[in-house]
Coordinates of C-alpha atoms and ligand atoms in Angstrom, one line a residue:
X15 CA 145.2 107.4 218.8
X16 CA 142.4 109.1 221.2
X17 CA 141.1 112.2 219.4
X18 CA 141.6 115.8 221.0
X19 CA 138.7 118.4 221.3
X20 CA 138.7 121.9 221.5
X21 CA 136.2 123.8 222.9
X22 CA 135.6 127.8 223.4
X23 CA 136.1 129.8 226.5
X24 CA 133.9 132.1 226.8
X25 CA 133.6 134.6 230.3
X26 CA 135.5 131.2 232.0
X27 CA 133.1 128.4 230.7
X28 CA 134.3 126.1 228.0
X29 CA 131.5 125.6 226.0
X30 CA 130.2 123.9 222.6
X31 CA 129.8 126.1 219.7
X32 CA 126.4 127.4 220.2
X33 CA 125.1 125.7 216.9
X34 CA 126.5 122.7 218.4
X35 CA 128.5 122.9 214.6
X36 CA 132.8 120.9 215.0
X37 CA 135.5 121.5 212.3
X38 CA 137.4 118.2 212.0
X39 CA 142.0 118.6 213.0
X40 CA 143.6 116.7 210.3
X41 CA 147.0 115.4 210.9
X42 CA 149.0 116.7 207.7
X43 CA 151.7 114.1 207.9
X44 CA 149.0 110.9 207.1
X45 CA 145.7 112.4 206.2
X46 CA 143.6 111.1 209.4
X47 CA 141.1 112.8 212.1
X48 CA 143.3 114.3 214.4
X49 CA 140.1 115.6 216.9
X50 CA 137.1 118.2 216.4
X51 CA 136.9 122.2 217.8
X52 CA 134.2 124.1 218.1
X53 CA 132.7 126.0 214.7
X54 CA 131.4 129.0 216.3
X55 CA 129.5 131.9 214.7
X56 CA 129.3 135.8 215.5
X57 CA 127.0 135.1 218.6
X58 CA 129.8 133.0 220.3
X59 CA 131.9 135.7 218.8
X60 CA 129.5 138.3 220.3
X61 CA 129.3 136.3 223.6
X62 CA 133.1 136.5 223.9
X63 CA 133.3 139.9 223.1
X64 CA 130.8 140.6 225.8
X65 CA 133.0 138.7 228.6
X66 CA 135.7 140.6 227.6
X67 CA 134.3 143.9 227.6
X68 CA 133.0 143.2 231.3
X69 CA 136.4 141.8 232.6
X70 CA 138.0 144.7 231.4
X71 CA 136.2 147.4 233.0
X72 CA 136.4 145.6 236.3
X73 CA 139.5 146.6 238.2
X74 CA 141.0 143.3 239.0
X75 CA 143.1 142.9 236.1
X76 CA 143.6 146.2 233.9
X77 CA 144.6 148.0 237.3
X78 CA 146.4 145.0 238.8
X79 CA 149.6 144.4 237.3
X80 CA 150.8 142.2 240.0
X81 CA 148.2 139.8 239.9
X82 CA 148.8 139.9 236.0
X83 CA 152.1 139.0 236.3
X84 CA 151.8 136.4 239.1
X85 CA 149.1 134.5 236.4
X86 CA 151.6 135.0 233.6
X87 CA 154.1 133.8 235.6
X88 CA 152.2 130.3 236.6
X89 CA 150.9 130.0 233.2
X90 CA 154.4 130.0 231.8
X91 CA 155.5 126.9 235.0
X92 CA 152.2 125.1 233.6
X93 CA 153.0 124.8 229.9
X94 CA 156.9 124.7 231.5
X95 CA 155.6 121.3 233.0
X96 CA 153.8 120.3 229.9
X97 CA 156.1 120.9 227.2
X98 CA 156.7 117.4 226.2
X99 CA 153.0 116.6 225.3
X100 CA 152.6 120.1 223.9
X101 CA 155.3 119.9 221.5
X102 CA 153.7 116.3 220.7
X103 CA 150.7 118.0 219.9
X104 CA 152.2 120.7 218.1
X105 CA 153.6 118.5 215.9
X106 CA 150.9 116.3 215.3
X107 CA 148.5 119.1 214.7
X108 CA 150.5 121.5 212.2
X109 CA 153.4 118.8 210.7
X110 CA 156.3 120.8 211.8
X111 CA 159.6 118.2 213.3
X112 CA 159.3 117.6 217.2
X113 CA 162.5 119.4 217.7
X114 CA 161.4 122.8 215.9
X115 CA 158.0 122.2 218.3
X116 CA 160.0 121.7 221.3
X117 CA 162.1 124.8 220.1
X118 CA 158.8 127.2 219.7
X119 CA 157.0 125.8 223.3
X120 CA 160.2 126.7 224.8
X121 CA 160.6 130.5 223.0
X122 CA 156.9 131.0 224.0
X123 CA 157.2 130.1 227.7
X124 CA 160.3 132.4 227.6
X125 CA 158.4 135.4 226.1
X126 CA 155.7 134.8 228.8
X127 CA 158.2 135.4 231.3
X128 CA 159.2 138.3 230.0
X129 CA 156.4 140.3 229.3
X130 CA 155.3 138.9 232.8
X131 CA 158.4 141.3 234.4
X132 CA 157.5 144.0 232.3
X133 CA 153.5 143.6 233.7
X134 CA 155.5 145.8 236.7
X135 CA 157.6 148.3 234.6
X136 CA 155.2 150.3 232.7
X137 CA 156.1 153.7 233.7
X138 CA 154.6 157.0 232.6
X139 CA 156.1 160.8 233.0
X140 CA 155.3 163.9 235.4
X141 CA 156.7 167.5 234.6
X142 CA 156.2 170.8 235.9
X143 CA 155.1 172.9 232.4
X144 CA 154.8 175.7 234.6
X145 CA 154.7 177.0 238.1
X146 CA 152.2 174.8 239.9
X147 CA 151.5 173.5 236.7
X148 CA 151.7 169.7 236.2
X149 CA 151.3 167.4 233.2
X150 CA 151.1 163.4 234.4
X151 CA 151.2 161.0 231.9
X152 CA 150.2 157.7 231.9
X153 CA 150.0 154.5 230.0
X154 CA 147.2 152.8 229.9
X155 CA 146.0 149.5 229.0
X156 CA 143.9 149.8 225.4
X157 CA 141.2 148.2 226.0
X158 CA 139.5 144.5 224.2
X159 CA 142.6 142.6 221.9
X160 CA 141.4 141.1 219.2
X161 CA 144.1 138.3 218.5
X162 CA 143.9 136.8 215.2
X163 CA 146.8 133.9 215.1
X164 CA 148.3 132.1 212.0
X165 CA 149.0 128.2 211.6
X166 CA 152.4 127.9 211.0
X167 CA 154.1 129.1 214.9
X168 CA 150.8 128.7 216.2
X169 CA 152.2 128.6 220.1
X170 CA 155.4 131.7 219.7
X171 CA 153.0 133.8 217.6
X172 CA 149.9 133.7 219.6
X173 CA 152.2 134.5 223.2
X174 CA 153.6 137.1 220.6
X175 CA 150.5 138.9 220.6
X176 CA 148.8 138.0 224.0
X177 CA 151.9 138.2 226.5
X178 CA 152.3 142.0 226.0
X179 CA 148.4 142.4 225.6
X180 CA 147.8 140.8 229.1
X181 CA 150.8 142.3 230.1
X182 CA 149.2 145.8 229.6
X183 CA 145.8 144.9 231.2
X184 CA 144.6 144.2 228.2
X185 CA 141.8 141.8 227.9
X186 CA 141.8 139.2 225.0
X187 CA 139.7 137.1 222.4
X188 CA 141.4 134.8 220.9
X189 CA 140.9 133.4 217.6
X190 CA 142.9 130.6 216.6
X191 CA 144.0 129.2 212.6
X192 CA 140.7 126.3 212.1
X193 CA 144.4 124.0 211.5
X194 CA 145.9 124.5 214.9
X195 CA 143.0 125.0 216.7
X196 CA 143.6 121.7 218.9
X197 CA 147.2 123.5 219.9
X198 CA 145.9 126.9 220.7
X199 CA 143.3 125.6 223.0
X200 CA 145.4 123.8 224.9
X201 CA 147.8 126.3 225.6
X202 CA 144.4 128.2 226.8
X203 CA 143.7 126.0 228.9
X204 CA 147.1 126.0 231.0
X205 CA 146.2 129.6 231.3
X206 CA 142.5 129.4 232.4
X207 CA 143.6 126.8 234.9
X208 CA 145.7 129.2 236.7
X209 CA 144.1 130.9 240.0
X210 CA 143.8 134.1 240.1
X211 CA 142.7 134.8 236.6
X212 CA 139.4 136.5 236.3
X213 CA 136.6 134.8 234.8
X214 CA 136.5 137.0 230.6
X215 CA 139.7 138.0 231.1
X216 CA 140.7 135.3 228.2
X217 CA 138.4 134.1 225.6
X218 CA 139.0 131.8 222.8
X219 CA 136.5 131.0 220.0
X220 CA 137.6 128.7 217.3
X221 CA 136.0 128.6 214.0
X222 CA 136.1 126.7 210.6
X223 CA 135.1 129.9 208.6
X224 CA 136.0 133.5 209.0
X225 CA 132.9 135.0 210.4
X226 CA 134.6 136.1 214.0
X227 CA 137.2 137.0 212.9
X228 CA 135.5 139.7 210.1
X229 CA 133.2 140.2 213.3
X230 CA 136.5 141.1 215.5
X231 CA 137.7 143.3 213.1
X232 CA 134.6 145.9 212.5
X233 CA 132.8 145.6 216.0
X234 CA 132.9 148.8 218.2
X235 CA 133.7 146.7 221.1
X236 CA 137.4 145.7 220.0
X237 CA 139.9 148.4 220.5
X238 CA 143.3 146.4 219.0
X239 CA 143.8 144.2 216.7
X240 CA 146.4 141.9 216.7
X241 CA 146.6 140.4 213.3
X242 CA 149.4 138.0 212.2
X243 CA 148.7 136.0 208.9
X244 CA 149.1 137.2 205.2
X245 CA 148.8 140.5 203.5
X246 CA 145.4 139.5 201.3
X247 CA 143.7 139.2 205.1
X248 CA 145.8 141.5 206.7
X249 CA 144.7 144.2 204.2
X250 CA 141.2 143.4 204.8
X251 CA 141.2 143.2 207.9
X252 CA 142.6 146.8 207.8
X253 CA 139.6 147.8 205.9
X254 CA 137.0 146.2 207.5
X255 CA 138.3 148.0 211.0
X256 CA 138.6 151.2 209.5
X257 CA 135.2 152.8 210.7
X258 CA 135.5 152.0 213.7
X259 CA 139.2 153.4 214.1
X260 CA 140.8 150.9 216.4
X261 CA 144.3 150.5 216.6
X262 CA 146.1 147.4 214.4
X263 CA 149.1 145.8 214.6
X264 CA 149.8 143.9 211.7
X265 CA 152.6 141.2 211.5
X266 CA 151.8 140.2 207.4
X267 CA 154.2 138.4 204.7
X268 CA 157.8 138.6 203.8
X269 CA 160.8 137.3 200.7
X270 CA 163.6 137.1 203.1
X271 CA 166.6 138.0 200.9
X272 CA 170.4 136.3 202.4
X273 CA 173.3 138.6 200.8
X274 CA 176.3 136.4 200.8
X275 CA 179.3 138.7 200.1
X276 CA 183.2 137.3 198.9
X277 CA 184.7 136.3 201.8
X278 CA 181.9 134.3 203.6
X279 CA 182.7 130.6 204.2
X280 CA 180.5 129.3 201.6
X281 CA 180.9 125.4 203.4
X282 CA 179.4 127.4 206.6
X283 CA 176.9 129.1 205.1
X284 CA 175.2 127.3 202.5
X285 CA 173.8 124.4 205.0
X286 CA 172.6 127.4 207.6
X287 CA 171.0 129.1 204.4
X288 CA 168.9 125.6 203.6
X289 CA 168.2 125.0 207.3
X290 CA 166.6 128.9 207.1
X291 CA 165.0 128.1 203.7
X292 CA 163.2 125.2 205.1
X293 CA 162.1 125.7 208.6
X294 CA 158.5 124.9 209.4
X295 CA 158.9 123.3 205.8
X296 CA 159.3 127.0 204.5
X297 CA 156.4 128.3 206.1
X298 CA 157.6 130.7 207.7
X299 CA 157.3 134.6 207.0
X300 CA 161.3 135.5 207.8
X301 CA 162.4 132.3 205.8
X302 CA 165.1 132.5 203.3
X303 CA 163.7 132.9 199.9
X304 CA 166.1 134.7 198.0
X305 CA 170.5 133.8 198.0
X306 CA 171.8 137.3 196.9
X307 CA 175.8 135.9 196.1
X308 CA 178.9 137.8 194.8
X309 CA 180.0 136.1 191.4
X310 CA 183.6 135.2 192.8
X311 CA 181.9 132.7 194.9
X312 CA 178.6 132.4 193.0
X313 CA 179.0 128.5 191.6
X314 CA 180.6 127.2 194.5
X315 CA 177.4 128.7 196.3
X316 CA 175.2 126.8 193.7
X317 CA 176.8 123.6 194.4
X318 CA 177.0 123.9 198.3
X319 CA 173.9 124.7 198.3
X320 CA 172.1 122.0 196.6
X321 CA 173.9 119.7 198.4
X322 CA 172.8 121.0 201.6
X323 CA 169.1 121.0 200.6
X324 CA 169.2 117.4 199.2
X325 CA 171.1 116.4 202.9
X326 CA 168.0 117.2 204.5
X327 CA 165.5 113.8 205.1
X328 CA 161.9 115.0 204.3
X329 CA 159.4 112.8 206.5
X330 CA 156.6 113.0 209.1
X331 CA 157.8 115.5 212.0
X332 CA 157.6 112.9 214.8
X333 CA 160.4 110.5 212.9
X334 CA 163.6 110.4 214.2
X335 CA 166.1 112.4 211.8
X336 CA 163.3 113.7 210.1
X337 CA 164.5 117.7 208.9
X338 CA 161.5 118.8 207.0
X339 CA 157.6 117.7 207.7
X340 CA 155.0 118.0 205.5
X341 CA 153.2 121.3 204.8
X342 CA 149.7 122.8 206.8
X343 CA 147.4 121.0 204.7
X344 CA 146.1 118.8 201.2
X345 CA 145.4 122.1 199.6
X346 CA 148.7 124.3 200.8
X347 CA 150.5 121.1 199.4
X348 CA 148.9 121.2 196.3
X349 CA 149.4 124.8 195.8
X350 CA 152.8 125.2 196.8
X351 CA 154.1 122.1 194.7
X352 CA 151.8 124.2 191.7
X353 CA 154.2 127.0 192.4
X354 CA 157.2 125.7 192.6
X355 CA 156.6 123.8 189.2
X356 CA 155.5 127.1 187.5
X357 CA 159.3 128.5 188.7
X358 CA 161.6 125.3 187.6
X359 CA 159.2 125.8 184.6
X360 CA 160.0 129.7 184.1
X361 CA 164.0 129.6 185.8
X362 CA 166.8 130.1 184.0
X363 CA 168.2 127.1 185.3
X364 CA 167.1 124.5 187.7
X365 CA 169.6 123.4 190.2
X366 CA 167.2 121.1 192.9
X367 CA 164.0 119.9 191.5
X368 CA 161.7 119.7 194.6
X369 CA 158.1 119.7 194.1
X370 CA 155.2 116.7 195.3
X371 CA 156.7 113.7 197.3
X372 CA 155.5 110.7 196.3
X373 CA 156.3 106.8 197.7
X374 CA 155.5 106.4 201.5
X375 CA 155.1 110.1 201.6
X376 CA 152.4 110.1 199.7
X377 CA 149.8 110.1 202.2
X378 CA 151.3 113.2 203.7
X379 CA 151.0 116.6 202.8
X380 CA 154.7 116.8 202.0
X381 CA 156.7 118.8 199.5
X382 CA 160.6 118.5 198.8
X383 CA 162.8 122.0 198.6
X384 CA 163.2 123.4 195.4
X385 CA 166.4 125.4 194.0
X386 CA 166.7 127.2 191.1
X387 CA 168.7 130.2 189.2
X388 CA 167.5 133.7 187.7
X389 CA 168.8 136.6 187.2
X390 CA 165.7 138.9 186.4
X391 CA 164.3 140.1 189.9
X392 CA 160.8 141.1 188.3
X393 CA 159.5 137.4 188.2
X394 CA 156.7 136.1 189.6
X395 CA 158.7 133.6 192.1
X396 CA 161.1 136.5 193.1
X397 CA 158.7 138.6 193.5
X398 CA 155.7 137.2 195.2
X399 CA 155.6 135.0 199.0
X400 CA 155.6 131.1 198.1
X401 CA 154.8 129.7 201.3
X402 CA 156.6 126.6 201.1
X403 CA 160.7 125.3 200.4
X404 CA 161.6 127.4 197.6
X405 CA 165.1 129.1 197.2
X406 CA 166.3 131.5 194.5
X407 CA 169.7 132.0 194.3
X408 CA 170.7 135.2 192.2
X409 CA 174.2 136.4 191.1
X410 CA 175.9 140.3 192.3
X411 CA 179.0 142.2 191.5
X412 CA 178.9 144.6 194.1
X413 CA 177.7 146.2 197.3
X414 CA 175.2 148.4 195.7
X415 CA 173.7 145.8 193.2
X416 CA 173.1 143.7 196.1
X417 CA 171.3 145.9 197.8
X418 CA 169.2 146.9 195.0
X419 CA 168.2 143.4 194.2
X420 CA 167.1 142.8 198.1
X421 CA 165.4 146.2 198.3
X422 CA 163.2 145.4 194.7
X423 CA 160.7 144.0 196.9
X424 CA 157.2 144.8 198.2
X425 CA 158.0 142.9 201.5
X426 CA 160.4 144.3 204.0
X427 CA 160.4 141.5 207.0
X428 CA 164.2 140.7 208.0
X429 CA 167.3 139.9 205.6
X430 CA 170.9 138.5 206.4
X431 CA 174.0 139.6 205.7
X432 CA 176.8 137.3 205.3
X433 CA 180.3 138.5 205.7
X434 CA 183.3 139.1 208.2
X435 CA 183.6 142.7 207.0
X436 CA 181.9 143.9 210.2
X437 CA 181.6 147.5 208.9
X438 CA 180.3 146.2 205.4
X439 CA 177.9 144.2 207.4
X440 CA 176.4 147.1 209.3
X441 CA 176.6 149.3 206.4
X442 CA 174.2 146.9 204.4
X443 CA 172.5 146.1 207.0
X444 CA 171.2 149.8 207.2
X445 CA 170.8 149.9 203.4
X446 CA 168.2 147.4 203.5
X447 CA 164.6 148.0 203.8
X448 CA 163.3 145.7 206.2
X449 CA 162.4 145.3 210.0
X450 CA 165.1 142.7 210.6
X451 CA 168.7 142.2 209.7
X452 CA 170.7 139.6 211.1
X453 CA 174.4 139.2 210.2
X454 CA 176.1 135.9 209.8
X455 CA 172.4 134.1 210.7
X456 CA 168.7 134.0 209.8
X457 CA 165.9 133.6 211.6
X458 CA 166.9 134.5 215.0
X459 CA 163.5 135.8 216.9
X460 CA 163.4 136.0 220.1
X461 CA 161.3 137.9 223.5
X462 CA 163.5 140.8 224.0
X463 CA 163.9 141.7 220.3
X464 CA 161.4 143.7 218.1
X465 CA 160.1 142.5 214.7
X466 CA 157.8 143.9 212.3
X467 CA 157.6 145.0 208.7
X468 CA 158.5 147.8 206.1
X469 CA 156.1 148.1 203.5
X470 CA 154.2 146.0 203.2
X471 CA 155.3 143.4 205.5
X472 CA 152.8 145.0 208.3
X473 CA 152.2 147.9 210.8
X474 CA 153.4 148.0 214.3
X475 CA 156.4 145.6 216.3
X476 CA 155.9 142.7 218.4
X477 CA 158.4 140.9 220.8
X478 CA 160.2 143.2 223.0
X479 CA 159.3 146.4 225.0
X480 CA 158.2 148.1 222.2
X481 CA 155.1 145.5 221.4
X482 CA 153.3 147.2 224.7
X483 CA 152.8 150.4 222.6
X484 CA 150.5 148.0 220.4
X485 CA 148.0 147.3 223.6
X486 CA 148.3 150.8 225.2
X487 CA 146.8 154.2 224.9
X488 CA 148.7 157.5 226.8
X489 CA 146.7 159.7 228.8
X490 CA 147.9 163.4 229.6
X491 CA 146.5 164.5 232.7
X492 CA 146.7 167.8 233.4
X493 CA 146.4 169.5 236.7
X494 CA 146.4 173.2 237.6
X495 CA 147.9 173.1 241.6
X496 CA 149.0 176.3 241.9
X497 CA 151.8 177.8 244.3
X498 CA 151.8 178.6 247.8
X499 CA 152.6 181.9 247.5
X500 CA 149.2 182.2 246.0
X501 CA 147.5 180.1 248.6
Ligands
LIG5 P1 145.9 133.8 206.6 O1 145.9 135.3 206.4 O2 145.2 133.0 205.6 O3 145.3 133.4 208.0 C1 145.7 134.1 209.2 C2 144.5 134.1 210.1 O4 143.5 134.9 209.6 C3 143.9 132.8 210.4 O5 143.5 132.8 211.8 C4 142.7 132.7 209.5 O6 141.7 131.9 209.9 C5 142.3 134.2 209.4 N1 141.7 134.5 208.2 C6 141.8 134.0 207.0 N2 141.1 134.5 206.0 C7 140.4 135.5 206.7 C8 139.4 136.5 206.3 N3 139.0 136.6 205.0 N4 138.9 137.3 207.2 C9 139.4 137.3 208.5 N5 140.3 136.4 208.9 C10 140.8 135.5 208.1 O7 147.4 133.4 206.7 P2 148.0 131.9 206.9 O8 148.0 131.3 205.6 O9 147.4 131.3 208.1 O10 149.5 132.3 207.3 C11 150.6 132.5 206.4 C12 150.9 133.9 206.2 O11 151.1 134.5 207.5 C13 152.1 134.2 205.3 O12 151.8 135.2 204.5 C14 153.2 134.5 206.4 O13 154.2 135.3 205.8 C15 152.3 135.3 207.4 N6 153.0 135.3 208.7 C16 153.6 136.5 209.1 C17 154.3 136.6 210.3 C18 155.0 137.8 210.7 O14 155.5 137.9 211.8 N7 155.1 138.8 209.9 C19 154.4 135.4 211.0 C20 153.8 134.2 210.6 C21 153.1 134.2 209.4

């Protein structure tokens, strides 16, 4: 196949890395060269930061929210038109199946859209604090966004961060997972084709190394950044920005618990459990990772559940019927499977043995789910993010045991609750420490809903109104006007 390059934008050019240096795409499900992108340095880092810096303290965009809107708006009909050969390319570039590509293009166009309305809803508050006295304020847009994007939702989670950041005038430099950089600049470019969009206004720089984004996070000239990846980065990232104070919104790792109480339909839930415990393979932060179920219906949980996760066919994502691709890369493959050894190793019992996929998989980076047993919550596999198809299920008696098996956790990303006890629902649902709780599903993210962390899942909320706050600062202006009486 014809390989796919992608370059930087830089104040509206794209241009070569300015060593002239390429990192090489790899197509995860066979091994070959997929197509090159750039492998810049700080000084295409530093250029970009530059462009930005200039577009933003012109008035075109951070004081135009029409014209913002009417470019979000054209950019979302452009990949709208395209979403067949993205979705292609999504697939081809990061593993996932077409129809979970096809799903995320779609999301992302949506979320455009809406953060493209709210460009002209971004009201402020006046009040009279006393007579002839007047307190305005007013939202304004924060300044440079430095977005730092995973690989594994490359397309949702970069228009996660960006649509509300352009949305609030923002200006943006982008700077895209080395594995998905072939995606992320094409979804670029759909945007820098669009008239009307001032030259800096977005900036990509792709690199193989980390050296922009470390540069993003400690220079002066960012004031957000958007950070969505794991908590190792995401925690240095946070101390790398610390002296210069800029705002961070961090979207970091999670151990999705499901808490499957007596009278859920186990035939019902256990295949929508294995479809949320391998999506994107199992690389993806709100994935199912834990199966919290009440003893009366514990082994016929065990059972469904293994069946479901052997039903699903493991192959390249663009075969037909394919359910689970391979993994991001050689070396997440490798690690993963290392992983999930280590727990069929350490379980107290071993219900699916998943692990490296050999035959005509081989070539691939793919890894089959995994399911075991165990009771103690303090192991290593409980406890810490596997990024990849591996379910625990665990065994509870009651409400509160449940939820203090869910809550023993350092992560506190999104849960479900599985039961037709609406109030029992709710009132676990409020019990458990995490942004997200969905009851009777998993995984349902979406434009107009917030998401974000407890503990140490991250700082801040994306999707939904709230994600504005992220890419804003509130100005009080204060004015004296006095009364006509004393005029
Ligand atoms: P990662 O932290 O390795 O990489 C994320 C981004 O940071 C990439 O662009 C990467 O190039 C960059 N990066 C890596 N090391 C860096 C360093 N030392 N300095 C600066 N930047 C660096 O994460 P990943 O492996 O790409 O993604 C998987 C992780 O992301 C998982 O932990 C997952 O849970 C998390 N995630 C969270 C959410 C959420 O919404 N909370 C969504 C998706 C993924």
């Amino acid at each position: 196949m014809k390989t796919v390059q992608a370059l930087n934008l830089i104040a509206g050019e794209w241009r070569e890395a300015s060593s002239g240096a390429w990192g090489i795409s790899i197509n995860p499900s066979n091994g070959e060269v997929l197509g090159r992108y750039a492998d810049s340095s700080q000084v295409d880092g530093e250029a970009a930061l530059e462009a930005a810096r200039a577009a933003f303290e012109r008035p075109e965009w951070s004081r135009d929210p029409r014209r913002r809107q009417m470019v979000m708006l054209r950019w979302a009909d452009r990949l709208d038109t395209r979403k067949t050969e993205l979705a292609h390319l999504l697939t081809l570039d990061n593993g996932k199946v077409l129809a979970q590509s096809l799903g995320e293009i779609t999301s992302a166009i949506s979320e455009i859209r809406y953060y493209a309305g709210l460009t002209r809803y971004m009201p402020g508050h006046v009040f009279e604090v006393e007579p002839g006295v007047f307190s305005s304020i007013l939202k304004e847009p924060a300044g440079v966004a430095g977005i730092i994007v995973p690989w594994n939702a490359p397309v949702v989670l970069l228009v996660r961060s960006m649509a509300p950041a352009l949305a609030a005038g923002c200006t943006v430099v982008v700077k895209p997972a080395p594995q998905t950089a072939l995606i992320t600049a094409a979804l670029i470019e759909a945007l820098h084709d669009c008239e009307s969009l001032p030259a800096g206004v977005v900036n990509l720089v792709s690199e193989a190394g980390h050296d922009v984004a470390a540069l993003l996070a400690q220079s002066s000239q960012v004031d957000v950044i958007s950070f969505t990846g794991s908590n190792e980065t995401g925690q240095r990232i946070m101390a790398a920005a610390a002296p210069s104070m800029k705002k961070l919104s961090l979207e970091l790792g999670g151990k999705s618990s499901c808490l499957v109480f007596d009278d859920a339909d186990v035939d019902r839930v256990a295949p929508a459990i294995a479809a949320a415990a391998t999506v994107i393979s199992g690389q993806q932060c709100t994935a199912a990772r834990r199966v919290l179920v009440h003893g009366s219906c514990y082994a016929r949980m065990k059972q469904a559940l293994s069946a479901a996760l052997l039903a699903l066919p493991v192959g390249p994502g663009l075969e037909r019927g394919a359910m689970i691709g391979p993994l991001i890369d050689e070396q997440a493959a490798r690690c993963v499977a290392a992983q999930i050894d280590a727990a069929m190793e350490q379980a107290q019992e071993v219900l699916v043995r998943g692990g490296r996929a050999g035959g005509v998989l081989q070539g691939g980076a793919f890894v089959r789910p995994a399911l075991v047993a165990h009771q103690d919550t303090s192991a290593a596999f409980i406890q810490e993010e596997v990024f990849g198809p591996l379910l625990v299920i665990e065994r509870f008696e009651d409400e509160a045991e449940a939820v203090a098996r869910a809550n023993h956790s350092e992560f506190g990303l999104a849960a479900s609750v599985w039961t037709h006890d609406g109030a029992r629902g709710l009132r676990i649902a409020r019990a458990l420490k995490n942004g997200t709780v969905w009851i009777n599903d998993h995984n349902k993210l979406f434009a107009e809903a917030e998401t974000g962390g407890y503990k140490k899942s991250g700082l801040g909320r994306l999707h939904g109104y709230d994600a504005l706050i992220d890419f804003q600062e509130t100005k009080h202006i204060y004015q004296n006007v006095g009364l006509l009486s004393q005029i």
